[in-house]
Short mmCIF file of C-alpha atoms in Angstrom, two decimals:
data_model
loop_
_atom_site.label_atom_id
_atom_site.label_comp_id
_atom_site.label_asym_id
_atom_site.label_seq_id
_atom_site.Cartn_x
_atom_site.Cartn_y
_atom_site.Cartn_z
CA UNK A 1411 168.87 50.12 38.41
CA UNK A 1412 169.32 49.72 42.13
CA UNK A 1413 169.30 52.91 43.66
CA UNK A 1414 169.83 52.03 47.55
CA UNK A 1415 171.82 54.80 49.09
CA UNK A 1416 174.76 52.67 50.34
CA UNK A 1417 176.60 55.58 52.30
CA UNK A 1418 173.67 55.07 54.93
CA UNK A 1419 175.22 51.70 55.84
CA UNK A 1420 178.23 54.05 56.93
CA UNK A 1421 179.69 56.94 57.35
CA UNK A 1422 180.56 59.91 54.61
CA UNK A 1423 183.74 61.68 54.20
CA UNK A 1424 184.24 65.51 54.72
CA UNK A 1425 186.64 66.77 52.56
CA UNK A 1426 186.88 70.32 53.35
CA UNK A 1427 190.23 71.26 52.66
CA UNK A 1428 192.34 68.30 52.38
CA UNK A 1429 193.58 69.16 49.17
CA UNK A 1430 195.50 71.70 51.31
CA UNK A 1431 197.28 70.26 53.97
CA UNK A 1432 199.64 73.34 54.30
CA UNK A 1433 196.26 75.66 54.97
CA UNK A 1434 194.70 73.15 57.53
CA UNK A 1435 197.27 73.58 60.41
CA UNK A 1436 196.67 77.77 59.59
CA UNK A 1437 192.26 77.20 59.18
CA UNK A 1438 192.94 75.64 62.50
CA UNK A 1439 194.43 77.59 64.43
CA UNK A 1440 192.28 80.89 63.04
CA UNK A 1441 188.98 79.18 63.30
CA UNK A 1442 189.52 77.89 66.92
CA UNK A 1443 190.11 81.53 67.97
CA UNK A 1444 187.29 82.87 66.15
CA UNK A 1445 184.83 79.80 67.54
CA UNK A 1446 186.14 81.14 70.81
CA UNK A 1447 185.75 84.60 70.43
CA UNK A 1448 182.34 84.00 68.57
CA UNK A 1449 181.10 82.13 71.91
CA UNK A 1450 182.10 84.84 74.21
CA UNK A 1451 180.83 87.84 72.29
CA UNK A 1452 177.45 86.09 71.44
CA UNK A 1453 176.96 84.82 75.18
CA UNK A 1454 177.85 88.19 76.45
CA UNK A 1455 174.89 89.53 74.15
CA UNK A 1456 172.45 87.38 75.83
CA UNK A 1457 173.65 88.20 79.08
CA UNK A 1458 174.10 92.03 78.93
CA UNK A 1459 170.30 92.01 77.67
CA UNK A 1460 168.92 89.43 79.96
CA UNK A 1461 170.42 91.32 82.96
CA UNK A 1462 170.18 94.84 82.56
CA UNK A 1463 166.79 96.20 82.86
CA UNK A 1464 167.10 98.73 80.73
CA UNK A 1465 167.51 96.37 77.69
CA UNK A 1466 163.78 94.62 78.33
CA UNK A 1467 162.76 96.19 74.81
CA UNK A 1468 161.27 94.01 72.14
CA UNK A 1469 164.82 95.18 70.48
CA UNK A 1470 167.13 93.77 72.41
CA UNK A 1471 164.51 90.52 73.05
CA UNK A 1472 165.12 89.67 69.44
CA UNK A 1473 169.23 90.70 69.54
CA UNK A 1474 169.21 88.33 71.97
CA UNK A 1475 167.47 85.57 69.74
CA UNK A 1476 169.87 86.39 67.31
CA UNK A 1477 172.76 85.53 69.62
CA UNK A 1478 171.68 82.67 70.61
CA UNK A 1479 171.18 81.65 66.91
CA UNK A 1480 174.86 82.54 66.01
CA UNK A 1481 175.50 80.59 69.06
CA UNK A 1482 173.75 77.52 67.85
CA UNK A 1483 174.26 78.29 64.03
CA UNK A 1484 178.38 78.02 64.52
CA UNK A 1485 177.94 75.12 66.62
CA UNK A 1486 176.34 72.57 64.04
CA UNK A 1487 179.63 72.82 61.82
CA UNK A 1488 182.69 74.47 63.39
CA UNK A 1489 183.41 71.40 66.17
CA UNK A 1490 182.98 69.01 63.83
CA UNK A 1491 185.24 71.09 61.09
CA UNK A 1492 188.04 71.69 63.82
CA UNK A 1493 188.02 68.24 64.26
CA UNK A 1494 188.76 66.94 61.08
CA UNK A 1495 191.06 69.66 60.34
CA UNK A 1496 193.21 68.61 63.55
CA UNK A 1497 193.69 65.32 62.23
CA UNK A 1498 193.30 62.37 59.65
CA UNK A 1499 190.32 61.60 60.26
CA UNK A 1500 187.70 63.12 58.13
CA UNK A 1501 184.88 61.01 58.51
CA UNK A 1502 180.99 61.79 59.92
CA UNK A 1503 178.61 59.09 60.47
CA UNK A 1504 175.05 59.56 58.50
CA UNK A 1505 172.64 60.74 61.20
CA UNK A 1506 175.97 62.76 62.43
CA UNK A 1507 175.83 64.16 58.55
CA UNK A 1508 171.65 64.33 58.53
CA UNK A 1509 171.68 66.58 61.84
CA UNK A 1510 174.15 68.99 60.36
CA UNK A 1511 172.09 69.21 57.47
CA UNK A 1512 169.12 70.16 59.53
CA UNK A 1513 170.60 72.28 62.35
CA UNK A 1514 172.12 74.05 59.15
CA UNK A 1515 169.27 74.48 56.96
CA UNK A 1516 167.10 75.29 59.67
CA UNK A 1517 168.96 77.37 62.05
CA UNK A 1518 169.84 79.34 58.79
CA UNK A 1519 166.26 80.39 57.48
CA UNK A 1520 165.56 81.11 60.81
CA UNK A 1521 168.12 84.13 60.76
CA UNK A 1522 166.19 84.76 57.51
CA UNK A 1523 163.63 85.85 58.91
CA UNK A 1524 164.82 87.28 61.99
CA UNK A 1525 166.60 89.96 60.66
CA UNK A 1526 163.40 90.62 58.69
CA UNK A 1527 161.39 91.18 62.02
CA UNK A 1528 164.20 93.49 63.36
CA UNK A 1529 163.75 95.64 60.72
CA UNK A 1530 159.99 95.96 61.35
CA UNK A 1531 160.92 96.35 64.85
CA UNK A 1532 162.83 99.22 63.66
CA UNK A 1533 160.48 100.77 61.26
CA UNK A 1534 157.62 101.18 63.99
CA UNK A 1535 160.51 102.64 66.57
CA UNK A 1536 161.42 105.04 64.10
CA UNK A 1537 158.00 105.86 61.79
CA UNK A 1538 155.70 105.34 65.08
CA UNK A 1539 157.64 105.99 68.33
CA UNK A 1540 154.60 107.14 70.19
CA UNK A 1541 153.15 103.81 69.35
CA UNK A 1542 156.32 101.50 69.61
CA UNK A 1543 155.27 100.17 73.13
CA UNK A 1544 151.85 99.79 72.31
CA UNK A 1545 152.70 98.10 68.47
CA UNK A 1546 155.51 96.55 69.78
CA UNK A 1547 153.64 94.11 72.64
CA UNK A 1548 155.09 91.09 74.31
CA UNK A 1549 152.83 88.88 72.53
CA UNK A 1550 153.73 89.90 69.32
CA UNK A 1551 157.29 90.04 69.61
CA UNK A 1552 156.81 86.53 71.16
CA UNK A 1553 154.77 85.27 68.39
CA UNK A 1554 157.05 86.95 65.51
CA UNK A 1555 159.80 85.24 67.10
CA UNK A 1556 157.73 82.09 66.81
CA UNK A 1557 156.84 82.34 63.35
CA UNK A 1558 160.35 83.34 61.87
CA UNK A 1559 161.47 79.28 64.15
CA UNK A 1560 158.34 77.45 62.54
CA UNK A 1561 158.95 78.59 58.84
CA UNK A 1562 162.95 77.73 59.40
CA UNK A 1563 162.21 74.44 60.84
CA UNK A 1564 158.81 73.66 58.64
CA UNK A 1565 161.68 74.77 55.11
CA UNK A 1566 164.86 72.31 56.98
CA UNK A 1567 162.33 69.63 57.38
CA UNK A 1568 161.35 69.52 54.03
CA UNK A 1569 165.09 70.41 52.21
CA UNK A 1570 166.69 68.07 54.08
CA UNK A 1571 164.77 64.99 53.53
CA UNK A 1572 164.87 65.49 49.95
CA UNK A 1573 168.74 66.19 49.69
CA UNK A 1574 169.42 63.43 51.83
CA UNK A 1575 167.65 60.95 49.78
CA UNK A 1576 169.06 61.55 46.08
CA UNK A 1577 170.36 58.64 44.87
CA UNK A 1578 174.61 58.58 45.63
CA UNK A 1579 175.12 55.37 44.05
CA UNK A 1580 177.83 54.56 46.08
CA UNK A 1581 179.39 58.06 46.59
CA UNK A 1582 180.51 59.16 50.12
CA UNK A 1583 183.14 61.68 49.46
CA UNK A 1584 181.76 65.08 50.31
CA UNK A 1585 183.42 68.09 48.53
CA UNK A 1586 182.69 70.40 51.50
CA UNK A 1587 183.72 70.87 54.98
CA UNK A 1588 180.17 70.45 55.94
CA UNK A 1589 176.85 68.65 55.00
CA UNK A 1590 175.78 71.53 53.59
CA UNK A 1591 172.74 70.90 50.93
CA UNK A 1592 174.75 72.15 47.29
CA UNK A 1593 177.24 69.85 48.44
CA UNK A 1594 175.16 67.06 48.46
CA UNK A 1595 172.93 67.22 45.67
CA UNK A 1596 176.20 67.88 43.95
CA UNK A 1597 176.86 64.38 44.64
CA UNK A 1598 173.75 62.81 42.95
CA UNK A 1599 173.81 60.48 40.09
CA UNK A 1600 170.47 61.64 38.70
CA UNK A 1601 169.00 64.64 37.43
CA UNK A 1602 168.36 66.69 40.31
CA UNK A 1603 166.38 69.52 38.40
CA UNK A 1604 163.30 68.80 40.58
CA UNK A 1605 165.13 69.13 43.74
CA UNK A 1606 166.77 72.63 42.47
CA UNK A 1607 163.46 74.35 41.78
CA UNK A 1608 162.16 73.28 45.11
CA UNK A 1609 165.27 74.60 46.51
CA UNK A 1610 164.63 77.93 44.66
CA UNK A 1611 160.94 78.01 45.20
CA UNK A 1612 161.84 77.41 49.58
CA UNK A 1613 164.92 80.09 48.87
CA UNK A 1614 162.34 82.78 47.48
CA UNK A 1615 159.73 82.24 50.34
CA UNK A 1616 163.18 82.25 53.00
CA UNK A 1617 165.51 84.33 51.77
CA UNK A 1618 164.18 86.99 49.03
CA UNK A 1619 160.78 87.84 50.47
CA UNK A 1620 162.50 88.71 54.04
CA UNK A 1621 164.99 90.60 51.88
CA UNK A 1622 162.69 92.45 49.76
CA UNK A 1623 161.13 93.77 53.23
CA UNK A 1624 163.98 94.63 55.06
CA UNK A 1625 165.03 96.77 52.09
CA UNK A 1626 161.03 98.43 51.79
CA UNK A 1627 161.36 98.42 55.85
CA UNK A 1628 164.41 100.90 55.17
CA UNK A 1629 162.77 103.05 52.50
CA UNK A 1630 160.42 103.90 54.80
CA UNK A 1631 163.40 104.46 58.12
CA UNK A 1632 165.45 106.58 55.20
CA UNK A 1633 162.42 109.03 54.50
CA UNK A 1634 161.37 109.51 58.40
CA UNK A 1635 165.23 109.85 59.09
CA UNK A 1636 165.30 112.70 56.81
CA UNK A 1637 162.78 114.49 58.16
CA UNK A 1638 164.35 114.71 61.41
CA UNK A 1639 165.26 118.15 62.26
CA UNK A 1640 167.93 117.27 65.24
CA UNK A 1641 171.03 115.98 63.84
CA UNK A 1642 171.77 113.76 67.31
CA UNK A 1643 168.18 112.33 66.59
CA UNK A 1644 169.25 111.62 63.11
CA UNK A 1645 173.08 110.09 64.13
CA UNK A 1646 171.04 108.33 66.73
CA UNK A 1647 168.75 106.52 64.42
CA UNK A 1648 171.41 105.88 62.21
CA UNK A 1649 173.90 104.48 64.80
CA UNK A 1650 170.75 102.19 65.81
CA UNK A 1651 169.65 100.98 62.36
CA UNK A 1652 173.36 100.98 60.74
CA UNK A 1653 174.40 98.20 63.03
CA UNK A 1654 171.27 96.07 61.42
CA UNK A 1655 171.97 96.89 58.09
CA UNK A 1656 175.26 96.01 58.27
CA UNK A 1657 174.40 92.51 59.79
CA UNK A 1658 172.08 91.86 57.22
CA UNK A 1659 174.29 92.74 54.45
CA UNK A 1660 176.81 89.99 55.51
CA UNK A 1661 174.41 87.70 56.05
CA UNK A 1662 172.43 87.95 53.24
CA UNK A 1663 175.16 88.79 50.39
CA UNK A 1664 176.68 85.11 51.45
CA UNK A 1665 173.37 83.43 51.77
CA UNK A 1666 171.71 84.53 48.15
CA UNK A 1667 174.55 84.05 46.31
CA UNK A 1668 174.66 79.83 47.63
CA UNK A 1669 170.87 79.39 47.66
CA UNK A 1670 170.36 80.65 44.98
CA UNK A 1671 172.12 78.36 42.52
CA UNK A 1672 172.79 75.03 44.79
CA UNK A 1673 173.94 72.55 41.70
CA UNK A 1674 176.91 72.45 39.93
CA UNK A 1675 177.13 76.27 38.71
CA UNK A 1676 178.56 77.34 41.76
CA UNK A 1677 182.57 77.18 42.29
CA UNK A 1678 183.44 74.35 45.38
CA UNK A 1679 186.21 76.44 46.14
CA UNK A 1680 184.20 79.39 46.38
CA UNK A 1681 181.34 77.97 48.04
CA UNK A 1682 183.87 76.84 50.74
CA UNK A 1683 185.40 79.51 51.45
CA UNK A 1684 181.69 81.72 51.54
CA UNK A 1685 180.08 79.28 53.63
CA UNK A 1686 183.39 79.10 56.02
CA UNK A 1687 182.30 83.37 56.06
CA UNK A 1688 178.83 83.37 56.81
CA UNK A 1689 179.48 79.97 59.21
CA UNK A 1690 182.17 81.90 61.34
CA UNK A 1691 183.02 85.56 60.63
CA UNK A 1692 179.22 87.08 60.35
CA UNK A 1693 178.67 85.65 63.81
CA UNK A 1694 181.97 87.05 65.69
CA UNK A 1695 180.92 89.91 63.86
CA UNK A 1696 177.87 90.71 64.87
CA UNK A 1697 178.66 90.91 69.14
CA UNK A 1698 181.08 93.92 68.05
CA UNK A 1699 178.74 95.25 65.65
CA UNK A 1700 176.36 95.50 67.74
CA UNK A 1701 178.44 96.76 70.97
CA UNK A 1702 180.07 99.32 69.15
CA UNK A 1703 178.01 100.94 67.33
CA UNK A 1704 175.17 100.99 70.37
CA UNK A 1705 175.86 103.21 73.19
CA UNK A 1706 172.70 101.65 75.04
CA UNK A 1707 174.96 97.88 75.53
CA UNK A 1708 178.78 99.82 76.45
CA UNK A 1709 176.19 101.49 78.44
CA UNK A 1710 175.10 98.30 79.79
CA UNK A 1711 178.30 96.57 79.99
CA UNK A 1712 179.39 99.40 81.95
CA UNK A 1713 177.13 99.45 84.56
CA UNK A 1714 177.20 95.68 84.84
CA UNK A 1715 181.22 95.72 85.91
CA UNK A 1716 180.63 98.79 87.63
CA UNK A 1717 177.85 97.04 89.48
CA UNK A 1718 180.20 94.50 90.21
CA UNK A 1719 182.65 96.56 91.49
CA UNK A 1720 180.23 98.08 94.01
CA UNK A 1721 179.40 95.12 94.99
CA UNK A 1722 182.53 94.04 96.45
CA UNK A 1723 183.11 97.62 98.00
CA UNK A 1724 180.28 96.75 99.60
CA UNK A 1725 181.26 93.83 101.10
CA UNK A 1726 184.39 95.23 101.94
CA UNK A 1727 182.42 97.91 104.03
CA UNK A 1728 180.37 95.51 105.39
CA UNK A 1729 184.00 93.09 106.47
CA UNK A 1730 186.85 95.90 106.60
CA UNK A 1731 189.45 93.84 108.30
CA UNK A 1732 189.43 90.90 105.82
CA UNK A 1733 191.20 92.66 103.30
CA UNK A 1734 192.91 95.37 105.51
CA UNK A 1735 194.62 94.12 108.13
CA UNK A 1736 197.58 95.79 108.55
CA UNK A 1737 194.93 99.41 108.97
CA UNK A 1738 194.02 100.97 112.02
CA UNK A 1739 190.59 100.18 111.89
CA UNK A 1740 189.54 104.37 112.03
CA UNK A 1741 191.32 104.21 108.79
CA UNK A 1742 190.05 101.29 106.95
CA UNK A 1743 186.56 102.42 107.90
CA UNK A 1744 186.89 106.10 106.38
CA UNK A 1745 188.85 104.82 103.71
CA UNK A 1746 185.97 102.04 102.70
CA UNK A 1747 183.30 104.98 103.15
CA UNK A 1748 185.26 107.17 100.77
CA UNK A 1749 185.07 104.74 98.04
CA UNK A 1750 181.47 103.84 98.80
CA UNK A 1751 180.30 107.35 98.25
CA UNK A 1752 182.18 107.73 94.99
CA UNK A 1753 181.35 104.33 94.17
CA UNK A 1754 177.56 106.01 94.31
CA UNK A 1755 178.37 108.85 92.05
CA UNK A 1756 179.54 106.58 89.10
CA UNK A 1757 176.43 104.80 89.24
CA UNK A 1758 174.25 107.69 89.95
CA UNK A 1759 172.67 107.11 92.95
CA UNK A 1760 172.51 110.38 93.86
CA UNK A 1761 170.03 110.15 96.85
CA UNK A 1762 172.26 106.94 98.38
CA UNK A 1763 174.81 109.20 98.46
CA UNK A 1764 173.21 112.21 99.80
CA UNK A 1765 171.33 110.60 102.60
CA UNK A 1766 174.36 108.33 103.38
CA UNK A 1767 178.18 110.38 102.74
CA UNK A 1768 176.57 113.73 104.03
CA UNK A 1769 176.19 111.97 107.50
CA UNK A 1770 180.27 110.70 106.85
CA UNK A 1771 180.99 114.45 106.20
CA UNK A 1772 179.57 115.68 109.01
CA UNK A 1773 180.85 112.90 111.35
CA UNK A 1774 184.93 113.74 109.89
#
């Protein structure tokens, strides 16, 4: 039997939701808001924790990771998925397909394993806080952070390979929105048995083990938590650690439940609609899980636009008559100088304003 893949000569079709016509124009217009949103509550993340000092902590180094990898994670599928759902055209050309399949498989196990160093990050913060800056060292965040992007791209570049060359005999008609790996083995016209277990062997190393010690990580959190005395010091550490654990339990719940059983026993409905969750709504989550449950980034935030703010006061101290014309210039200049100095007390510059708005005092 020949078994050349012919759909390499061309392109494949996404099917995604086709058979719905009446829910495309609705997926549409929802997912294009969420991509947006998604994009501008990830990238604010990475900015808030790039460009406040007070978030340099190997925390908010791997939060920021994170980010980037919903960034990037979104991005592999949701263009392409917007674009067939705009239109008739539901085609994607083989390496088009192939890179999707990486970026997906990759980008995913990554996040794996991410979340798996978070939670060590926050066992030593809360088990060993006298030795979280010590533990906790630049090189080892940077080289946990390099590990968890090896073993994701080392487990895509093996996975994808494999899943890409089953045998299709002629069949190009995905049953997914995506390339997305049960998809395509689902497509096979041989016994993919072998390809399953190696799937399931990959998923245990990728997906359970990081599990198993994010859940030991917070046996250990749980008993120090308890023995906390303060209850602020106990709502603190749970404010802190509850925004994790929630992330990981919409990641993960999604992500076990498609990995581990990539044939034909899952539902193609239901693995639609769960990968369409875990592809989109677990990354515009995670920005407002994150911000709202951590007073340390509206803390940030806040001093960023009020930073801002200041900023132009400044200016407008420094050039009164640009934006205050129509003032006698005794009055813009004690006006300007008013809002400098309380400008200073909501940031807390306490000795700006003391050495500078007791001298404006004195001189009124």
């Amino acid at each position: 039997m020949d078994w050349t893949n012919e759909s390499t000569q061309g392109n494949f079709i996404l099917l995604g939701f086709s058979d719905r016509p009446h829910l495309e124009r609705i997926l549409f217009v929802v997912i294009l808001i969420a991509y947006l949103l998604t994009l501008v509550g990830n990238t604010t993340i990475i900015l808030v924790s790039r460009l406040d000092p007070k978030l340099h902590t190997p925390m908010y180094f791997f939060l920021t990771h994170l980010s980037f990898l919903d960034l990037s994670f979104t991005t592999s599928s949701i263009p392409q998925l917007l674009y067939n759902l705009n239109g008739h055209d539901k085609t994607i050309s083989y390496t088009g397909c192939a890179i999707q399949l990486f970026l997906f498989l990759g980008l995913g196990g990554v996040e794996c394993l991410l979340l798996a160093v978070m939670a060590y990050d926050r066992f030593v913060a809360v088990c060993k806080p006298l030795h979280y800056m010590v533990i906790m060292n630049p090189q080892l965040c940077l080289g946990l952070v390099s590990i968890a992007w090896g073993c994701g791209v080392v487990n895509s570049l093996i996975m994808s390979p494999m899943t890409l060359w089953l045998p299709r005999c002629g069949y190009y008609k995905v049953d997914h929105f995506l390339c997305e790996m049960p998809a395509l083995i689902r497509m096979a016209c041989v016994n993919t048995a072998a390809v399953e277990g190696i799937a399931f062997i990959l998923a245990v190393g990728i997906v359970l083990s990081p599990l198993v010690f994010i859940l030991v990580s917070y046996g250990y959190i749980v008993r120090a938590v308890l023995s906390i005395q303060s209850s602020s010091g106990r709502h603190k550490v749970f404010n802190t650690c509850g925004s994790h654990l929630t992330v990981v339990s919409l990641f993960y719940g999604n992500i076990i439940y498609m990995y581990m059983q990539p044939g034909t026993s899952s539902s193609k409905d239901q693995g639609k609609f769960l990968t369409l969750f875990y592809n989109i709504v677990t990354p515009l989550l995670n920005p407002l899980i994150y911000t709202l449950r951590n007073k340390e980034v509206k803390g940030a935030l806040r001093r960023l636009v009020l930073g801002n703010l200041g900023l132009k006061k400044r200016v407008l101290y420094l050039h009164p008559d640009d934006e205050k014309e129509d003032l006698p210039k005794s009055h813009q200049e004690k006006d300007v100088k008013f809002k400098f100095c309380q400008e200073m007390d909501i940031l807390g510059q306490k000795q700006k304003r003391k050495d500078y708005c007791s001298k404006r005092d004195n001189s009124s």
